[in-house]
Short mmCIF file of C-alpha atoms and ligand atoms in Angstrom, two decimals:
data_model
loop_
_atom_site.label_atom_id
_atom_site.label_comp_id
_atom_site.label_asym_id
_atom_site.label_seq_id
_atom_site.Cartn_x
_atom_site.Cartn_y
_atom_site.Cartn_z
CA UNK A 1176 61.69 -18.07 99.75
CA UNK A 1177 61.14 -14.48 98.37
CA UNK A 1178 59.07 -11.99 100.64
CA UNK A 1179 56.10 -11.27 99.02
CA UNK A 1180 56.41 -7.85 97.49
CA UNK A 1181 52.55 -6.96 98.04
CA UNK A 1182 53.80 -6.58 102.11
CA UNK A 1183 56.13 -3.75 100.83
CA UNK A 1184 54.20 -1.26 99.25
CA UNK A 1185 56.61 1.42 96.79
CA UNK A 1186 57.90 4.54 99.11
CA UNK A 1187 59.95 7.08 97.32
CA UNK A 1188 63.13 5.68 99.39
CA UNK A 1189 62.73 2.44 97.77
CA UNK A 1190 61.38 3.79 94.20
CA UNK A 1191 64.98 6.32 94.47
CA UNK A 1192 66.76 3.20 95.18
CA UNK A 1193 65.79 1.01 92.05
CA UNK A 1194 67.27 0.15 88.96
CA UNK A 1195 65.13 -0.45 85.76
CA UNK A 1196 66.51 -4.07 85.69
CA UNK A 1197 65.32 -4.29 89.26
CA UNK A 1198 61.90 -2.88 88.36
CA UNK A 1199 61.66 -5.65 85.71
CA UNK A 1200 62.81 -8.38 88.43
CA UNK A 1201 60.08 -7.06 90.95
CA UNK A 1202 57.21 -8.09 88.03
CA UNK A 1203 58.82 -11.48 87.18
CA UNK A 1204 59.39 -12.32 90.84
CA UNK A 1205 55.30 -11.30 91.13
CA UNK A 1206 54.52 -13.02 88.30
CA UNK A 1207 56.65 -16.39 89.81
CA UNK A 1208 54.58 -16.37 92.60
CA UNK A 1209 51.17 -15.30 91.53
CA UNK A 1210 51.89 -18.90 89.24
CA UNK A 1211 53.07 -20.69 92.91
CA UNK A 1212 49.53 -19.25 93.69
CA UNK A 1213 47.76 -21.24 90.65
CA UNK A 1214 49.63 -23.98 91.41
CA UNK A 1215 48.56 -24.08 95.05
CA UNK A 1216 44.73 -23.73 94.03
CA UNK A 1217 44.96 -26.04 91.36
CA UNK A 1218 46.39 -28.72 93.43
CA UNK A 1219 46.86 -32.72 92.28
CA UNK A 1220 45.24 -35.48 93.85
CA UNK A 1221 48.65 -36.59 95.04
CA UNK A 1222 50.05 -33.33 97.14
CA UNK A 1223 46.26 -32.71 98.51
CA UNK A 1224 47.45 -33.20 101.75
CA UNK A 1225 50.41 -30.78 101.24
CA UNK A 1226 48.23 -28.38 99.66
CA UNK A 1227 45.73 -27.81 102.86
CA UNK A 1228 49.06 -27.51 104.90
CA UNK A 1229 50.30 -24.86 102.98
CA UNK A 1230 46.73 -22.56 102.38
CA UNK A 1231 47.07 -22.41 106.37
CA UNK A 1232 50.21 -19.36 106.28
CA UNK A 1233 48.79 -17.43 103.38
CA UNK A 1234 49.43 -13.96 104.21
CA UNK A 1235 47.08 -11.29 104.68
CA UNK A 1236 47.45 -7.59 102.65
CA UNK A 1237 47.05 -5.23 105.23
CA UNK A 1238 44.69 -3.00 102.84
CA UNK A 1239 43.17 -0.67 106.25
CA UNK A 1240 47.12 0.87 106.98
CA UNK A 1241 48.07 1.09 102.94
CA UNK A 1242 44.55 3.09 102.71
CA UNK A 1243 44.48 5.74 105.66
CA UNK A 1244 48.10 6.52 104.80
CA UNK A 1245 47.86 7.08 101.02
CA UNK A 1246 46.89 10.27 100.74
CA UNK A 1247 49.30 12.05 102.74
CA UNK A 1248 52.16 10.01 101.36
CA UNK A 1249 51.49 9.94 97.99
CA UNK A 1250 52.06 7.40 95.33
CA UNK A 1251 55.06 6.05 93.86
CA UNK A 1252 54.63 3.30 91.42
CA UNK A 1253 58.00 1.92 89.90
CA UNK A 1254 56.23 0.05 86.28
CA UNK A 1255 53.92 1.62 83.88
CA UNK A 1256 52.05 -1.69 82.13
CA UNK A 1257 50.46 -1.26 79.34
CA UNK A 1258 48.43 -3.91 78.41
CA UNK A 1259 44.69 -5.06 76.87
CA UNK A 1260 41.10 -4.32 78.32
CA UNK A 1261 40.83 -7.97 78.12
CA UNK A 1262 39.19 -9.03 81.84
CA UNK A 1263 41.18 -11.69 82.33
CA UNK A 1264 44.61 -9.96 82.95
CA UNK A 1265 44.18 -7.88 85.80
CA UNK A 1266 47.96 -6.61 86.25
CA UNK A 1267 48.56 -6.38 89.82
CA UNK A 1268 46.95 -10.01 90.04
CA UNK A 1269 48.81 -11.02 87.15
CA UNK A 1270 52.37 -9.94 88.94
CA UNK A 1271 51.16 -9.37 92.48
CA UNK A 1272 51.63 -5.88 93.10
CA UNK A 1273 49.47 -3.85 95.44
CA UNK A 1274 48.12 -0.87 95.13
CA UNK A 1275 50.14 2.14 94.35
CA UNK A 1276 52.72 -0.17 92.45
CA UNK A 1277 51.68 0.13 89.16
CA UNK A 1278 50.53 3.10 86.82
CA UNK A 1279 48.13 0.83 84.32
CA UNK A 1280 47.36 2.24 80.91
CA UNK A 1281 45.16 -0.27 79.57
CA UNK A 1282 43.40 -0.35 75.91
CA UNK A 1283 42.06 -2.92 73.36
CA UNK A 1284 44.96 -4.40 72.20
CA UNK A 1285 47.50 -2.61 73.84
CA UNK A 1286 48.55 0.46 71.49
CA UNK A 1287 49.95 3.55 71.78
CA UNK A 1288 48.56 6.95 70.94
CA UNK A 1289 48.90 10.38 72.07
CA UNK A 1290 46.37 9.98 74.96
CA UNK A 1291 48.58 6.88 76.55
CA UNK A 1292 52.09 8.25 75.69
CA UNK A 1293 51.26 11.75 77.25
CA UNK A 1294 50.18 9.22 80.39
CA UNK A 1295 53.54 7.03 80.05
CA UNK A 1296 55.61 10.52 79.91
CA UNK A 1297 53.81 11.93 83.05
CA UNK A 1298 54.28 8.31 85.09
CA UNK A 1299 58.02 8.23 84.12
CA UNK A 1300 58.99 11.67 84.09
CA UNK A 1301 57.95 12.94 87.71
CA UNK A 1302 60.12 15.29 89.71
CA UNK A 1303 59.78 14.75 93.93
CA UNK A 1304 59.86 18.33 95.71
CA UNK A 1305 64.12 18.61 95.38
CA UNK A 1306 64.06 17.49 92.07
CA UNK A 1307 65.10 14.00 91.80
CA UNK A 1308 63.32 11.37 89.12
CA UNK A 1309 60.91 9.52 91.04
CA UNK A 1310 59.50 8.46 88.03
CA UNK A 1311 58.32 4.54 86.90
CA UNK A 1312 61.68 3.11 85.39
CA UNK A 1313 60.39 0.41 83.68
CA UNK A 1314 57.42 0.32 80.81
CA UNK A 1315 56.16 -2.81 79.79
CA UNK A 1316 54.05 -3.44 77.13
CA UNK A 1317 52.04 -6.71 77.87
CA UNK A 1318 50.17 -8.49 74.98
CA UNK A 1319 48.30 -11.65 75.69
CA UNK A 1320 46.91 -14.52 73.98
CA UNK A 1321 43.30 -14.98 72.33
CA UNK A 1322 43.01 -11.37 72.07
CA UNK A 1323 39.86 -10.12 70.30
CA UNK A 1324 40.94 -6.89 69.42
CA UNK A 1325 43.77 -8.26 67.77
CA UNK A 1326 41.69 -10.78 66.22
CA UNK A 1327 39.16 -7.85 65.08
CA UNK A 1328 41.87 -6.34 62.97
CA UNK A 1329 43.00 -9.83 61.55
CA UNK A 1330 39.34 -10.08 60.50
CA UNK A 1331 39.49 -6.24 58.62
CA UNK A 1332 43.36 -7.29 56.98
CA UNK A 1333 41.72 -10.75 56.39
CA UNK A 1334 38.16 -11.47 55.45
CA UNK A 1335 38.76 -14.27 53.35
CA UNK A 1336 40.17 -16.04 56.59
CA UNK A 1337 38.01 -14.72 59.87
CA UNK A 1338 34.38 -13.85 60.48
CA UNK A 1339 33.86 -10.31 61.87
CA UNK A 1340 33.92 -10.64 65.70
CA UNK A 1341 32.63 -7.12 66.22
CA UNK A 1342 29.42 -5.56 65.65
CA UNK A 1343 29.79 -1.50 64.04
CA UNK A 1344 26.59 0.18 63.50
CA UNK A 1345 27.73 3.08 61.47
CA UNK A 1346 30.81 4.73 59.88
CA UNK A 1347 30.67 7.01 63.27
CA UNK A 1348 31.31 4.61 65.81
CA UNK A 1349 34.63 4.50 67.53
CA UNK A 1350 35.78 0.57 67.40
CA UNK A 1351 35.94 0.63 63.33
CA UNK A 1352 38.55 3.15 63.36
CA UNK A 1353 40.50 2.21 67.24
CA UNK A 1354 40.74 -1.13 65.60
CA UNK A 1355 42.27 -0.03 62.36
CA UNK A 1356 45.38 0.68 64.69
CA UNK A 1357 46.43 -2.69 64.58
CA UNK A 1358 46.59 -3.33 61.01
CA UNK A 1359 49.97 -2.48 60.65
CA UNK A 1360 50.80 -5.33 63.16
CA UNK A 1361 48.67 -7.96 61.45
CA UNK A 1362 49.87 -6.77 58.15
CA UNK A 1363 53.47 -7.45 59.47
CA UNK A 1364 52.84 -11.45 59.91
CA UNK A 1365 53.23 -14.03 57.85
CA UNK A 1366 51.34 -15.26 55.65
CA UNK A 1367 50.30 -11.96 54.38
CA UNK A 1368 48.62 -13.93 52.10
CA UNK A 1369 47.02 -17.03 53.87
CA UNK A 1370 46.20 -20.17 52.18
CA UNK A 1371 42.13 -20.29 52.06
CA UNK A 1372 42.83 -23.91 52.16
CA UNK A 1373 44.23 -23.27 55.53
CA UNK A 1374 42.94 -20.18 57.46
CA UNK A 1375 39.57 -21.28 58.04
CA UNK A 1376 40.22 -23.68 61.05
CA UNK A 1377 40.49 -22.55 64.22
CA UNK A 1378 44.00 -23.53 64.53
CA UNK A 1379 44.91 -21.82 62.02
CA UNK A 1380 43.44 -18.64 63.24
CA UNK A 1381 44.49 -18.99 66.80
CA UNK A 1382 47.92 -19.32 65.48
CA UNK A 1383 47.67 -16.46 63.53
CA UNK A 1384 46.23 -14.22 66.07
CA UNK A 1385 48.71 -15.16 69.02
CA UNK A 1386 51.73 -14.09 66.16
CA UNK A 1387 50.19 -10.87 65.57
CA UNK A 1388 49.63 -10.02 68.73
CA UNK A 1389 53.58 -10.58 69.59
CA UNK A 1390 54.19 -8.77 66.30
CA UNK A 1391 51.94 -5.91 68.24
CA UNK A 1392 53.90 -5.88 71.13
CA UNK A 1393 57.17 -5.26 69.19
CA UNK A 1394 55.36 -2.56 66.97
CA UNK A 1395 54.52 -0.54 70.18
CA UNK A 1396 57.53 -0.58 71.57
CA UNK A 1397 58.98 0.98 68.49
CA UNK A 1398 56.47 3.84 68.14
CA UNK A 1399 57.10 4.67 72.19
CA UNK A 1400 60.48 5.40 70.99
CA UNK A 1401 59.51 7.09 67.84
CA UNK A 1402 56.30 8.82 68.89
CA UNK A 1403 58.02 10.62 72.05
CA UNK A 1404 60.88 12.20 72.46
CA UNK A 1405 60.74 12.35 76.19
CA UNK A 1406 60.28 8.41 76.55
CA UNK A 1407 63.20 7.99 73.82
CA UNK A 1408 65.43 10.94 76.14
CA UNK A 1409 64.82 8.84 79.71
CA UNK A 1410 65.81 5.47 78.15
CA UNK A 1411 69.06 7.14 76.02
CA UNK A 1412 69.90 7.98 79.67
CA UNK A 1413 69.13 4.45 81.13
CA UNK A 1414 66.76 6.12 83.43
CA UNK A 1415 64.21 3.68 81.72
CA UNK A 1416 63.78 0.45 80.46
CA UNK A 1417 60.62 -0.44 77.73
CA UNK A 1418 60.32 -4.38 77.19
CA UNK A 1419 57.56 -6.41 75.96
CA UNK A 1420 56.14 -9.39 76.85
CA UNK A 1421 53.35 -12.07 76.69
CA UNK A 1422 50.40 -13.28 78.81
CA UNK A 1423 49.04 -16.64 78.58
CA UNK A 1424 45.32 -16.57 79.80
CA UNK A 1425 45.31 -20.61 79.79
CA UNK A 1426 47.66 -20.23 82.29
CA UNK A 1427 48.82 -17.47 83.95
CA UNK A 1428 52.75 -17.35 82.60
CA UNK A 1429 54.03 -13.74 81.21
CA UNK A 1430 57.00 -14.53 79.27
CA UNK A 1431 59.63 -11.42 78.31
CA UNK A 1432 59.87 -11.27 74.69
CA UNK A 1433 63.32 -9.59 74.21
CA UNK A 1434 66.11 -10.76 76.21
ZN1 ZN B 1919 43.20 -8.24 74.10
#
């Protein structure tokens, strides 16, 4: 069985150590057991017995020693995730990390923008005191299922097909506009045109939404390369890796998109 990760906070021996591909592993190997952890709390009538066996060795975070240490050691967090507001994807739950793992940029459906790529080039490109990378080597972009921003633009590309899910008071307010970011990624899946016949149910819609939002995921990874020369520079030099991947809320699973 793996050790659990969260007992081995990042140090800037092991960050100096890692590969991209082994920053990637360290999420999937999180995200394996934070699903072992589902599985455990969600347990069959069958295995009950089993279950209360196994709850007895759980592991316990020593939060008090990672806290009176951090400032004097610093932080160094081997991922930047970016990935929705949505509440139900907390990241280091999601692939559990502790904290200092992980520098989180997190916005309604998971775009980029000056503000977040100026935040990605800071977390990736840091310098320690002799003037080694000790930057995050790994960004992922996470997009998730049911996602109401991405369902917000759908309803803006598509009115015919979705009821507004937003409420905008005036040509002033900020979600209007944030939202109009995501176009381009619901305008990129099929149907463009949808069959009114069709794209009332919620099946439909659902369908539609979960597409878009993996249609999202791709988009940003594109403009991380196109939008920042820095980003593009680090991964030319395979000093970085940027992937994108899924979250299922039903159930806990992030799948990689690109292999
Ligand atoms: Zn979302």
């Amino acid at each position: 069985m793996t050790t659990p990760n969260y007992l081995n906070p990042m140090t800037e021996e092991a960050l100096l150590k890692m590969t991209p591909e082994d920053a990637l592993d360290r999420l999937v190997q999180g995200n394996k057991r934070f699903l072992e952890e589902i599985r455990k709390s969600c347990p069959h009538e069958e295995d009950e017995e089993e279950q209360e066996q196994e709850q007895v060795v759980e592991p316990k975070r020593d939060l008090c020693d990672f806290i009176s240490k951090t400032s004097s050691v610093g932080q160094f967090p081997f991922a930047v995730v970016l990935s929705c507001i949505d509440s139900r994807m907390p990241t280091e739950t999601l692939f559990d990390q502790f904290i200092g793992d992980i520098f989180n940029a997190r916005i309604a459906g998971n775009f980029v923008n000056r503000d977040i790529l100026g935040s990605m080039e800071f977390a990736c490109g840091r310098l320690n005191e002799t003037g080694k990378l000790i930057g995050a080597k790994l960004i992922l972009v996470l997009g998730h299922n049911h996602c109401g921003a991405i369902a917000g633009a759908a309803a803006s590309v598509h009115p015919e097909c979705f009821n507004k899910n937003y409420e905008v008071e005036s040509v002033d307010d900020n979600l209007g506009p944030m939202l109009k970011e995501l176009e381009p990624a619901v305008k990129g899946t099929k149907p463009e045109d949808p069959d009114l016949n069709e794209c009332k149910t919620k099946e439909w819609q659902q369908d539609f939404v979960n597409r878009a939002a993996k249609t999202n995921v791709e988009l940003t990874k594109e403009n991380i390369i196109c939008m920042s020369n820095a980003l593009k520079k680090l991964v030319e030099d395979d000093k970085v890796i940027i992937r994108g991947a899924m979250y299922d809320i039903t159930n806990g699973r992030v799948t990689l998109l690109d292999e």
